[in-house]
Coordinates of C-alpha atoms and ligand atoms in Angstrom, one line a residue:
M1 CA 37.0 5.4 28.0
S2 CA 35.9 3.0 31.0
A3 CA 33.7 0.2 31.6
A4 CA 30.6 1.1 31.2
T5 CA 28.5 2.2 34.0
E6 CA 24.4 2.2 35.0
V7 CA 22.9 6.2 35.4
R8 CA 20.3 6.0 37.6
V9 CA 16.9 7.9 38.8
P10 CA 18.8 10.1 41.4
D11 CA 16.8 11.7 44.5
I12 CA 13.4 13.5 43.1
G13 CA 11.9 13.4 46.5
D14 CA 8.5 11.6 47.4
F15 CA 7.9 11.2 43.5
T16 CA 7.6 7.7 42.0
D17 CA 6.0 6.0 39.3
V18 CA 7.2 8.5 37.5
P19 CA 7.2 9.0 33.5
V20 CA 9.4 9.4 31.2
I21 CA 8.2 12.2 28.7
E22 CA 11.5 12.2 26.5
I23 CA 14.4 10.9 25.9
L24 CA 17.3 13.5 24.6
V25 CA 20.4 11.0 23.7
S26 CA 21.0 8.0 21.9
P27 CA 23.1 5.5 22.4
G28 CA 26.5 6.9 20.6
D29 CA 26.2 10.6 21.9
T30 CA 29.1 12.2 23.8
V31 CA 27.9 13.9 26.7
T32 CA 29.7 16.9 29.3
V33 CA 28.2 16.6 32.4
D34 CA 25.3 18.1 33.4
D35 CA 24.2 17.3 30.3
P36 CA 20.2 16.3 30.1
L37 CA 19.9 12.6 29.0
V38 CA 16.1 11.7 29.8
T39 CA 13.2 14.0 30.9
L40 CA 10.5 13.0 33.4
E41 CA 7.2 14.8 34.1
S42 CA 5.0 14.3 37.7
D43 CA 1.6 16.5 37.8
K44 CA 3.9 18.4 39.5
A45 CA 7.5 19.0 38.1
T46 CA 9.0 18.4 35.1
M47 CA 12.9 17.1 35.4
E48 CA 15.3 16.3 33.3
I49 CA 18.2 14.5 34.5
P50 CA 21.5 15.1 34.1
A51 CA 24.5 13.5 32.4
P52 CA 26.9 12.4 35.9
T53 CA 29.8 12.5 33.9
A54 CA 31.4 12.9 31.0
G55 CA 31.2 9.7 28.6
V56 CA 29.1 8.3 25.7
I57 CA 26.2 6.8 26.0
T58 CA 25.9 2.7 25.3
Q59 CA 23.1 2.0 25.8
L60 CA 19.3 3.0 26.5
R61 CA 17.4 1.3 29.1
V62 CA 14.2 3.7 29.7
A63 CA 11.9 4.6 26.3
I64 CA 9.4 7.1 26.4
G65 CA 6.0 7.1 28.8
D66 CA 8.2 4.2 31.3
R67 CA 7.8 5.4 34.4
V68 CA 10.5 5.4 36.8
S69 CA 11.3 6.6 40.6
E70 CA 14.2 6.7 42.7
G71 CA 17.4 4.4 42.1
S72 CA 15.8 3.0 38.0
V73 CA 18.5 2.3 36.0
L74 CA 17.8 4.9 32.5
L75 CA 20.9 3.9 31.1
L76 CA 24.1 2.4 30.1
L77 CA 27.5 5.6 30.4
E78 CA 31.2 4.6 29.7
A79 CA 32.8 7.7 31.3
D80 CA 35.5 9.7 29.7
A81 CA 38.9 8.9 30.7
N82 CA 39.0 12.1 32.0
G83 CA 35.7 12.8 32.9
A84 CA 35.0 13.9 36.5
P85 CA 32.9 11.6 38.2
A86 CA 29.6 14.1 39.3
G87 CA 29.6 13.1 43.1
T88 CA 28.1 14.7 44.7
S89 CA 25.0 15.1 42.4
S90 CA 23.3 11.9 43.7
P91 CA 23.4 8.1 44.0
A92 CA 23.1 8.5 39.6
A93 CA 25.4 6.3 38.9
T94 CA 25.8 3.4 40.4
S95 CA 27.6 0.5 38.3
A96 CA 25.0 -2.4 40.4
P97 CA 24.2 -5.1 38.8
P98 CA 20.6 -4.4 37.3
A99 CA 18.3 -7.2 38.6
T100 CA 17.3 -8.0 34.4
P101 CA 14.2 -10.3 35.5
S102 CA 15.0 -14.0 33.7
A103 CA 11.6 -14.7 31.8
A104 CA 13.6 -18.8 32.0
A105 CA 15.6 -19.2 35.2
G106 CA 18.9 -20.7 34.5
A107 CA 19.5 -20.1 30.2
D108 CA 22.2 -18.7 28.9
H109 CA 21.1 -15.7 27.6
H110 CA 18.0 -13.0 28.6
A111 CA 17.4 -10.2 26.7
D112 CA 14.4 -7.9 26.8
V113 CA 13.4 -8.1 22.7
V114 CA 14.7 -11.2 20.8
V115 CA 14.8 -10.8 17.0
L116 CA 15.5 -14.1 15.5
G117 CA 16.3 -13.7 11.6
A118 CA 18.0 -10.6 10.1
G119 CA 16.4 -9.5 6.8
P120 CA 15.8 -6.3 6.0
G121 CA 12.7 -6.9 8.9
G122 CA 15.1 -8.4 11.7
Y123 CA 18.0 -6.2 11.8
T124 CA 15.7 -3.1 11.4
A125 CA 13.7 -4.2 14.9
A126 CA 16.6 -4.7 16.1
F127 CA 18.6 -1.7 16.2
R128 CA 14.4 -0.1 16.0
A129 CA 14.5 -1.7 19.7
A130 CA 17.7 -1.1 21.1
D131 CA 17.9 2.7 20.1
L132 CA 14.4 2.4 21.7
G133 CA 16.5 1.3 24.9
L134 CA 15.5 -2.7 25.4
K135 CA 18.3 -4.9 25.9
T136 CA 18.2 -6.7 22.6
M137 CA 19.3 -10.3 20.8
L138 CA 20.0 -10.6 17.0
V139 CA 19.4 -14.3 16.0
E140 CA 20.7 -15.5 12.2
R141 CA 21.8 -18.4 11.4
Y142 CA 24.3 -17.5 8.9
P143 CA 27.5 -15.4 10.1
R144 CA 26.5 -11.7 7.7
L145 CA 23.6 -10.3 8.4
G146 CA 20.9 -8.8 5.9
G147 CA 19.0 -11.8 4.9
V148 CA 18.3 -12.4 2.0
C149 CA 17.7 -9.3 0.7
L150 CA 21.4 -8.0 1.1
N151 CA 22.6 -11.4 0.2
V152 CA 20.7 -12.9 -2.6
G153 CA 17.9 -10.5 -3.4
C154 CA 17.7 -7.0 -4.1
I155 CA 20.9 -6.1 -3.4
P156 CA 23.1 -8.2 -5.7
S157 CA 20.2 -8.7 -8.2
K158 CA 20.5 -4.9 -8.7
T159 CA 24.2 -4.6 -8.6
L160 CA 23.9 -7.1 -12.0
L161 CA 20.6 -5.1 -13.2
H162 CA 23.0 -2.1 -13.5
A163 CA 25.4 -3.8 -15.6
A164 CA 23.0 -5.1 -17.3
R165 CA 21.5 -1.7 -18.3
V166 CA 25.4 -0.5 -18.8
I167 CA 25.2 -3.0 -21.6
S168 CA 22.3 -2.2 -23.6
E169 CA 21.7 1.3 -23.1
A170 CA 25.4 1.3 -25.2
E171 CA 24.0 -0.9 -27.2
E172 CA 20.9 1.0 -27.9
M173 CA 23.6 4.5 -28.6
G174 CA 24.3 2.2 -31.9
E175 CA 21.2 3.6 -33.5
H176 CA 21.6 7.2 -32.6
G177 CA 25.2 7.4 -33.9
I178 CA 27.6 5.9 -31.3
S179 CA 28.9 2.9 -31.5
F180 CA 30.4 0.0 -29.5
A181 CA 33.1 -2.9 -29.3
K182 CA 30.5 -5.9 -28.6
P183 CA 31.1 -5.6 -24.4
T184 CA 34.2 -8.0 -22.8
V185 CA 31.9 -10.0 -20.3
D186 CA 35.2 -11.0 -17.2
L187 CA 32.9 -13.3 -15.3
D188 CA 34.8 -13.4 -12.3
A189 CA 35.5 -9.5 -11.6
L190 CA 31.8 -8.0 -12.4
R191 CA 30.8 -11.6 -9.3
A192 CA 34.6 -9.5 -7.4
W193 CA 32.4 -6.1 -7.3
K194 CA 28.6 -7.2 -6.6
E195 CA 30.1 -9.3 -3.4
S196 CA 31.6 -5.9 -3.0
V197 CA 28.6 -4.2 -2.0
V198 CA 26.8 -7.4 0.1
A199 CA 30.3 -6.9 2.4
K200 CA 30.1 -3.5 2.4
L201 CA 26.6 -2.9 3.5
T202 CA 26.5 -6.6 5.6
G203 CA 29.8 -5.4 6.8
G204 CA 27.6 -1.6 7.7
L205 CA 24.9 -3.3 9.4
A206 CA 27.7 -5.4 11.9
G207 CA 29.1 -2.4 13.0
L208 CA 25.8 -0.5 13.5
A209 CA 24.5 -3.6 15.8
K210 CA 28.2 -2.7 17.5
R211 CA 27.2 0.0 18.5
R212 CA 24.1 -0.1 19.4
S213 CA 24.8 -2.8 22.0
V214 CA 22.2 -4.9 19.7
E215 CA 24.6 -9.0 20.3
V216 CA 24.1 -10.7 17.6
L217 CA 24.7 -15.3 18.1
T218 CA 24.6 -16.7 15.0
G219 CA 22.8 -19.9 14.9
I220 CA 19.9 -21.6 13.7
G221 CA 16.9 -20.9 16.6
R222 CA 14.0 -23.0 17.6
F223 CA 11.4 -21.5 20.0
T224 CA 11.3 -24.3 23.1
G225 CA 8.9 -22.4 24.7
P226 CA 7.1 -19.3 25.2
N227 CA 9.4 -17.3 26.1
L228 CA 12.5 -19.3 25.6
L229 CA 14.2 -20.3 22.3
I230 CA 17.4 -22.7 21.8
V231 CA 19.5 -22.2 19.0
G232 CA 23.0 -24.2 18.6
E233 CA 23.8 -25.5 21.9
E234 CA 22.8 -22.3 23.8
T235 CA 19.6 -21.1 25.3
V236 CA 18.4 -17.5 25.2
S237 CA 15.8 -16.6 27.7
F238 CA 13.8 -13.5 26.6
E239 CA 10.2 -10.7 27.8
H240 CA 9.3 -10.5 23.7
C241 CA 10.2 -12.2 20.6
I242 CA 10.2 -10.5 16.8
I243 CA 9.9 -13.0 14.2
A244 CA 11.5 -12.4 10.8
A245 CA 13.1 -16.1 9.8
G246 CA 11.3 -14.7 6.0
S247 CA 11.1 -16.9 3.3
Q248 CA 13.0 -19.2 1.2
A249 CA 12.5 -20.1 -2.6
A250 CA 9.4 -22.2 -3.3
T251 CA 10.7 -25.1 -5.8
L252 CA 8.6 -27.8 -8.4
P253 CA 8.5 -30.5 -6.8
G254 CA 10.2 -33.7 -10.0
L255 CA 13.1 -31.2 -11.1
P256 CA 16.3 -33.6 -11.3
D257 CA 19.0 -32.5 -9.3
D258 CA 21.7 -31.4 -11.9
P259 CA 23.6 -27.9 -11.5
R260 CA 22.2 -26.2 -14.5
I261 CA 18.9 -26.1 -12.9
V262 CA 18.8 -23.0 -9.5
D263 CA 16.3 -20.4 -7.9
S264 CA 17.6 -16.8 -7.9
S265 CA 20.8 -18.2 -5.0
G266 CA 22.3 -19.9 -8.0
A267 CA 20.9 -17.8 -10.2
L268 CA 22.7 -14.6 -8.0
L269 CA 26.5 -16.5 -7.7
L270 CA 27.4 -16.2 -11.8
S271 CA 28.7 -19.6 -11.9
E272 CA 28.3 -19.6 -15.5
I273 CA 26.7 -18.1 -18.5
P274 CA 24.1 -20.2 -20.6
S275 CA 23.9 -20.0 -23.5
R276 CA 20.4 -21.7 -24.3
L277 CA 18.2 -19.7 -20.6
L278 CA 14.5 -21.2 -19.6
V279 CA 13.9 -18.9 -17.0
I280 CA 10.2 -21.0 -15.6
G281 CA 8.0 -18.5 -14.0
C282 CA 7.1 -14.2 -15.0
G283 CA 6.8 -13.1 -11.9
I284 CA 9.2 -10.3 -10.7
I285 CA 12.4 -12.2 -9.8
G286 CA 12.3 -14.5 -12.6
L287 CA 12.2 -11.1 -15.3
E288 CA 15.0 -9.2 -13.4
M289 CA 17.4 -12.3 -13.6
A290 CA 16.1 -13.3 -17.5
T291 CA 17.2 -9.2 -17.6
V292 CA 20.7 -10.6 -16.6
Y293 CA 21.3 -13.4 -17.8
H294 CA 20.2 -11.5 -21.7
A295 CA 22.4 -8.9 -21.3
L296 CA 25.1 -11.2 -20.2
G297 CA 24.3 -12.7 -23.0
S298 CA 22.0 -16.0 -22.8
R299 CA 19.8 -16.3 -25.6
I300 CA 16.8 -16.6 -23.2
T301 CA 12.9 -18.8 -23.4
L302 CA 10.6 -17.7 -20.5
V303 CA 7.5 -20.1 -18.7
E304 CA 4.6 -18.8 -17.2
V305 CA 1.5 -20.5 -16.6
M306 CA -0.6 -17.7 -15.6
D307 CA -1.8 -16.0 -19.2
S308 CA 0.6 -12.0 -19.0
L309 CA 3.9 -11.5 -17.2
I310 CA 4.2 -10.3 -13.9
P311 CA 1.2 -11.7 -12.8
G312 CA -1.2 -9.8 -11.4
C313 CA 0.4 -6.1 -12.2
D314 CA -2.0 -4.1 -14.2
P315 CA -2.3 -5.1 -18.5
D316 CA -0.9 -1.8 -19.6
L317 CA 1.8 -1.0 -17.4
V318 CA 3.3 -5.0 -18.6
K319 CA 2.2 -4.0 -22.0
P320 CA 5.3 -2.1 -23.4
L321 CA 8.0 -5.1 -20.8
H322 CA 6.3 -7.4 -23.0
K323 CA 6.6 -5.7 -26.6
R324 CA 10.9 -4.9 -25.9
V325 CA 11.1 -8.3 -24.9
A326 CA 9.9 -10.4 -27.1
A327 CA 11.7 -8.8 -30.0
R328 CA 14.9 -9.7 -27.7
Y329 CA 14.2 -13.0 -26.5
E330 CA 13.2 -16.4 -27.8
E331 CA 9.9 -17.1 -26.9
I332 CA 7.5 -16.0 -24.0
M333 CA 5.2 -19.0 -23.8
L334 CA 1.6 -17.8 -21.8
G335 CA -0.8 -19.8 -20.0
T336 CA 2.0 -23.0 -20.5
R337 CA 3.0 -25.2 -17.4
V338 CA 6.0 -27.3 -17.1
M339 CA 5.7 -31.0 -17.2
G340 CA 8.8 -32.7 -16.5
V341 CA 12.2 -31.9 -17.4
T342 CA 15.3 -34.7 -18.6
A343 CA 18.6 -34.1 -18.3
D344 CA 21.8 -35.4 -19.7
D345 CA 25.0 -34.9 -21.5
G346 CA 23.3 -33.1 -24.2
G347 CA 20.8 -30.3 -22.3
L348 CA 18.3 -30.1 -20.4
S349 CA 15.2 -31.1 -22.5
V350 CA 11.8 -29.8 -21.1
E351 CA 8.2 -30.9 -21.9
F352 CA 5.7 -28.4 -21.7
D353 CA 2.0 -28.8 -21.8
A354 CA 0.4 -28.8 -25.6
G355 CA 3.3 -31.1 -26.3
R356 CA 5.7 -28.9 -26.5
S357 CA 8.8 -29.5 -26.2
G358 CA 12.9 -27.6 -25.8
V359 CA 15.9 -27.9 -25.0
F360 CA 18.2 -25.8 -22.8
D361 CA 21.7 -25.5 -21.6
G362 CA 20.3 -23.3 -18.2
I363 CA 16.9 -23.2 -16.1
L364 CA 16.2 -20.7 -13.6
V365 CA 13.4 -22.2 -11.3
A366 CA 11.8 -18.8 -10.0
V367 CA 8.0 -20.2 -9.1
G368 CA 8.0 -17.7 -5.4
R369 CA 8.6 -17.9 -2.3
R370 CA 7.8 -20.2 0.5
P371 CA 7.4 -18.9 4.3
N372 CA 9.9 -20.3 6.9
G373 CA 6.5 -20.2 9.6
G374 CA 7.5 -24.4 9.5
L375 CA 10.8 -24.3 10.4
I376 CA 11.4 -22.6 13.8
G377 CA 9.7 -24.9 16.3
A378 CA 6.7 -22.2 16.6
D379 CA 4.1 -24.6 18.2
A380 CA 6.2 -24.7 20.6
A381 CA 6.3 -20.8 21.7
G382 CA 2.2 -21.4 21.3
V383 CA 2.6 -19.3 17.9
G384 CA 0.2 -19.9 15.5
V385 CA 1.3 -20.5 11.0
D386 CA -1.2 -21.6 8.7
E387 CA -0.9 -24.2 6.4
R388 CA 0.7 -22.7 3.6
G389 CA 4.0 -21.2 6.6
F390 CA 2.3 -18.0 7.2
I391 CA 2.1 -16.4 10.4
P392 CA -0.9 -13.9 11.2
V393 CA -0.3 -11.2 13.4
D394 CA -2.5 -7.5 13.9
A395 CA -1.8 -4.1 13.4
Q396 CA 0.8 -4.3 16.1
M397 CA 2.1 -7.1 14.2
R398 CA 1.2 -9.5 17.5
T399 CA 1.4 -13.4 16.7
N400 CA -1.8 -15.1 18.8
V401 CA 1.4 -15.5 21.3
P402 CA 0.7 -11.5 23.1
H403 CA 4.0 -11.7 23.4
I404 CA 5.5 -13.3 20.3
H405 CA 5.6 -10.3 17.1
A406 CA 6.2 -11.4 13.7
I407 CA 7.4 -9.3 10.6
G408 CA 8.5 -9.2 7.3
D409 CA 7.9 -11.8 4.3
I410 CA 6.7 -14.8 7.1
V411 CA 4.0 -13.2 8.1
G412 CA 2.6 -12.8 3.9
G413 CA 1.6 -9.9 2.4
P414 CA 4.3 -8.2 -0.5
M415 CA 7.1 -10.2 0.1
L416 CA 9.2 -6.3 0.1
A417 CA 12.2 -5.5 1.8
H418 CA 10.3 -2.6 2.8
K419 CA 7.5 -3.4 3.6
A420 CA 9.2 -6.2 6.4
S421 CA 11.3 -2.4 7.5
H422 CA 8.1 -0.6 8.4
E423 CA 7.1 -3.8 9.9
G424 CA 10.2 -4.3 12.0
K425 CA 10.0 -0.9 13.4
V426 CA 6.6 -1.2 14.4
A427 CA 6.9 -4.3 16.2
A428 CA 10.2 -2.6 17.8
E429 CA 8.1 0.0 18.9
V430 CA 5.2 -1.7 20.0
I431 CA 7.1 -4.2 22.1
A432 CA 9.0 -0.3 24.2
G433 CA 5.1 1.1 24.6
V434 CA 5.5 3.9 21.6
P435 CA 2.0 5.2 21.7
G436 CA 0.1 4.9 18.1
A437 CA 2.4 2.9 17.2
A438 CA 0.9 0.2 14.0
F439 CA 1.6 -0.8 10.4
D440 CA -1.3 1.6 8.6
P441 CA 0.6 2.2 5.2
R442 CA -1.9 3.5 2.6
A443 CA 0.1 1.8 0.0
I444 CA 3.4 -0.5 -0.7
P445 CA 5.0 0.2 -3.4
S446 CA 5.9 -2.9 -6.3
V447 CA 9.2 -2.2 -8.4
A448 CA 10.1 -4.5 -11.0
Y449 CA 13.4 -3.7 -12.0
T450 CA 13.3 -4.6 -15.8
D451 CA 14.4 -2.7 -18.0
P452 CA 11.5 -1.1 -19.1
E453 CA 10.8 -0.8 -14.9
V454 CA 7.5 -1.4 -14.7
A455 CA 6.2 0.7 -10.4
W456 CA 2.6 0.3 -9.0
M457 CA 1.2 1.4 -5.8
G458 CA -2.3 2.1 -3.9
L459 CA -4.4 0.7 -5.7
T460 CA -4.3 -1.5 -9.5
E461 CA -7.1 -0.4 -12.0
T462 CA -7.2 -4.0 -12.1
E463 CA -8.0 -4.3 -8.1
A464 CA -10.2 -1.4 -8.5
G465 CA -12.6 -3.5 -11.3
V466 CA -12.6 -6.8 -9.7
R467 CA -13.7 -5.2 -6.5
G468 CA -15.8 -2.6 -8.4
I469 CA -14.6 0.7 -6.9
D470 CA -15.3 3.4 -9.4
V471 CA -11.7 5.4 -10.5
E472 CA -10.6 8.4 -12.1
K473 CA -8.4 7.5 -15.1
A474 CA -5.4 9.8 -15.8
V475 CA -2.8 8.4 -18.5
F476 CA 0.1 10.3 -19.6
P477 CA 2.1 8.8 -22.5
W478 CA 6.0 9.3 -22.4
A479 CA 5.8 9.5 -25.7
A480 CA 4.9 13.3 -25.7
S481 CA 8.1 13.8 -22.7
G482 CA 11.2 15.6 -23.3
R483 CA 13.5 13.6 -20.8
A484 CA 12.1 10.6 -22.6
L485 CA 13.3 11.6 -25.8
S486 CA 15.7 12.1 -24.7
L487 CA 16.5 9.3 -23.3
G488 CA 15.8 7.4 -26.4
R489 CA 13.4 5.7 -24.5
D490 CA 9.1 7.1 -25.1
E491 CA 7.5 3.5 -24.5
G492 CA 7.0 4.4 -21.0
M493 CA 3.3 5.6 -19.5
T494 CA 2.1 7.0 -16.1
K495 CA -1.3 6.6 -14.3
L496 CA -2.4 8.1 -11.5
L497 CA -6.4 6.5 -10.5
F498 CA -7.8 8.5 -8.1
E499 CA -11.5 8.4 -6.4
P500 CA -14.4 10.6 -8.2
G501 CA -16.1 13.2 -6.8
T502 CA -13.0 14.7 -4.2
R503 CA -10.8 13.8 -6.9
R504 CA -8.0 12.0 -4.1
L505 CA -4.9 9.4 -5.3
L506 CA -6.2 6.3 -4.8
G507 CA -3.4 4.1 -6.9
A508 CA -0.5 5.2 -9.7
G509 CA 1.7 2.3 -12.8
M510 CA 3.8 3.9 -13.4
V511 CA 6.5 1.7 -16.7
G512 CA 9.0 3.2 -17.8
V513 CA 13.4 3.5 -17.6
N514 CA 13.5 4.6 -13.3
A515 CA 9.8 3.8 -13.2
G516 CA 10.5 2.4 -9.7
E517 CA 12.3 5.7 -8.7
L518 CA 9.9 7.5 -9.0
I519 CA 7.2 6.1 -8.0
A520 CA 8.4 7.2 -4.7
E521 CA 6.5 10.9 -5.5
T522 CA 3.4 9.5 -5.5
V523 CA 3.5 7.1 -2.5
G524 CA 4.4 10.2 -0.9
A525 CA 1.3 12.0 -2.3
I526 CA -1.6 9.3 -1.1
E527 CA -0.2 9.1 2.2
L528 CA -0.5 12.3 3.1
G529 CA -4.3 12.6 1.4
A530 CA -3.1 14.3 -1.8
D531 CA -5.6 14.8 -4.3
A532 CA -5.0 15.6 -8.6
E533 CA -5.3 19.6 -8.2
D534 CA -2.9 19.2 -5.5
L535 CA 0.0 17.0 -8.3
A536 CA -0.8 19.2 -10.7
L537 CA 0.0 22.0 -9.1
T538 CA 3.3 21.2 -7.6
I539 CA 6.3 22.1 -9.5
H540 CA 8.0 19.1 -11.2
P541 CA 12.0 20.0 -11.9
H542 CA 12.3 20.0 -15.7
P543 CA 13.4 18.0 -18.3
T544 CA 12.7 14.7 -16.1
L545 CA 10.5 11.9 -16.6
S546 CA 9.5 13.1 -12.2
E547 CA 7.1 15.3 -14.7
T548 CA 5.4 12.8 -16.2
V549 CA 3.7 13.1 -12.2
G550 CA 3.1 16.0 -13.4
F551 CA 1.7 15.7 -16.8
A552 CA -0.6 12.5 -15.6
A553 CA -2.5 15.2 -12.7
E554 CA -2.7 18.2 -15.2
L555 CA -4.4 15.9 -17.2
A556 CA -6.9 15.2 -14.5
E557 CA -8.0 17.8 -14.0
G558 CA -7.7 19.5 -17.6
T559 CA -5.4 22.0 -16.8
I560 CA -2.6 20.1 -19.2
T561 CA -0.9 22.1 -21.9
D562 CA 2.0 19.4 -22.6
L563 CA -1.3 17.7 -24.6
M564 CA -4.5 18.3 -25.5
P565 CA -6.6 18.3 -22.8
P566 CA -9.3 15.8 -22.8
R567 CA -12.1 16.8 -24.1
R568 CA -15.0 17.5 -21.1
R569 CA -18.0 15.4 -20.6
Ligands
LIG601 P1 14.4 -12.3 5.0 O1 15.3 -11.3 3.9 O2 14.2 -13.7 4.7 O3 15.5 -13.0 6.0 C1 15.0 -13.5 7.0 C2 16.8 -14.2 8.0 O4 16.0 -15.1 8.7 C3 16.8 -15.0 7.2 O5 18.8 -14.1 7.1 C4 17.3 -15.8 7.1 O6 19.0 -16.9 7.3 C5 16.6 -16.1 9.1 N1 16.3 -17.6 9.7 C6 15.7 -18.0 8.9 N2 14.6 -19.0 10.5 C7 16.0 -19.0 10.8 C8 16.6 -19.1 11.9 N3 15.5 -20.5 12.6 N4 17.6 -19.5 12.9 C9 17.9 -17.9 12.6 N5 17.7 -17.3 11.3 C10 17.0 -18.0 10.6 N6 12.4 -6.7 -2.8 C11 12.0 -5.9 -2.4 O7 11.6 -5.0 -1.5 N7 13.1 -5.3 -3.9 C12 13.6 -6.2 -4.3 O8 14.6 -5.1 -4.9 C13 14.0 -7.3 -4.1 N8 14.2 -8.1 -4.8 C14 14.5 -9.0 -4.8 C15 15.7 -10.6 -5.2 C16 15.1 -11.3 -4.6 C17 16.2 -12.3 -6.1 C18 14.6 -11.7 -4.2 C19 14.9 -13.1 -3.7 C20 14.1 -11.3 -3.2 C21 13.8 -9.6 -3.6 N9 13.5 -9.2 -2.7 C22 13.1 -7.8 -3.2 C23 12.2 -10.0 -1.7 C24 13.3 -10.1 -0.6 O9 14.6 -9.8 -0.4 C25 12.3 -9.9 0.7 O10 11.2 -9.3 1.2 C26 13.1 -9.3 2.2 O11 14.2 -10.1 2.4 C27 12.3 -9.8 3.6 O12 13.7 -9.9 4.5 P2 12.8 -10.6 6.4 O13 13.5 -9.5 7.7 O14 11.2 -10.6 6.7 O15 13.4 -11.6 5.3

């Protein structure tokens, strides 16, 4: 291969400002001479611009909808060493450097789009922007891409949760005639496995960034103006910016500085397994880490200031989880506040309200996450940040400054990786001018990967109650599911909520093993506007837990045969 050359619009007669209506190649594609690259459409003709030489596309410089004229750069192509130049065909392949507009002359770097933060929101936004032909730079303070999700969130926690599940499944088989010895846990090996999973994914991201020609700049970024960031010692100017700087673990005031008190990142390090672990905060993250540490041998006490596990989730979905952990953990203290902690050699003494106390060997603080909006110099760019650190955005993920977008945890809503990545795509597409790009989901699924898992999407029963929305509810108990019984885990349930009259699906909730996988079907259904009949007539494979969605819909339809149909009113 030789250096990349620019492929420009050749002589196209008298036409100027012609829109790009189709892009027929992507970065990484190999083309041979005369392969069509992009299609332009004037009011008189449609023209395909051919490859002037064989080679590999390295970067797109236009997006659908852009207007181009003779000489406009369409893309970069690394010519095959043996590729014959097109020669006569046109001035399409030239090596003249592009006249890149620089919003702040003299900056060390300039990009069409700078993405601040390389979590699931940021890297997705950067990759999509590059795929749409925009010169993109990704700024990340850590050398490893992937943000919280890949490094200290979703992926390491799920890796450890898998280990926890294997341990508890092996134990449960004791009741059914197969007993294993108590597992020996090699913490170093378990940690190394978790690290290897993370390294595979983060390394993969670095490779994907390179293949897309997304330039990665490592360092802490701060705005110094509406088109300028400073990253370490270097300045970066941009036409557009996408803020994807995420969130960090919230903490409780007044806790002693003691290595035995950790947040979720500290807990994922698996430095040691405390014999008595207090988990402060019973949201998803606290309960998932409790599941891991319990399987690895800790005696768990849960404390939560609200009056239920996973506050906000429908109580009927939480109930089977509560019952299972209550039988296994030392204590669940709901409606209870931690008043103070003192640390000494004998342990961590904790005072709760109502005069109670306890001594623990380790404490996990899992009391929520704080957005990083206040830490990036947003005011220098004129970007509004609310008092909690969130950056308000519109449906195009635009902040109050039109050329600066924000996505992911930092904009609020459910702090979930899949929300961040979808928002990232929207921001990139809006910047590239993709018509109709907007973040407008009908549902964002939430999953607690506890044992059993709890998952929900769309309207919840709790929310319907609060907002006075009338719903039709159908609940299929997993005690009637052959698959759940064959797994020895029949405590689950699948609940569907329908709109009375139209019978369209409004929401779904599940509790049981693998509920996190099962919820996806209902998200698809709600996006497609499915009703109870659609779901009931969908043939699910037997025997699977997925059947429980179909059975719940059959209950709503009154066509179920695996249970007695509900009495017609
Ligand atoms: P982040 O992932 O927070 O990434 C932001 C990035 O920006 C970071 O890499 C940070 O270093 C960088 N950054 C910040 N400021 C700067 C700066 N000034 N300069 C340069 N770089 C900067 N979500 C799920 O959907 N499913 C799960 O199973 C799940 N499990 C989780 C488990 C745990 C233990 C935790 C803590 C979170 C979990 N989450 C899960 C939440 C999920 O990780 C976040 O919602 C997601 O990572 C948010 O993505 P983001 O791109 O908005 O930000």
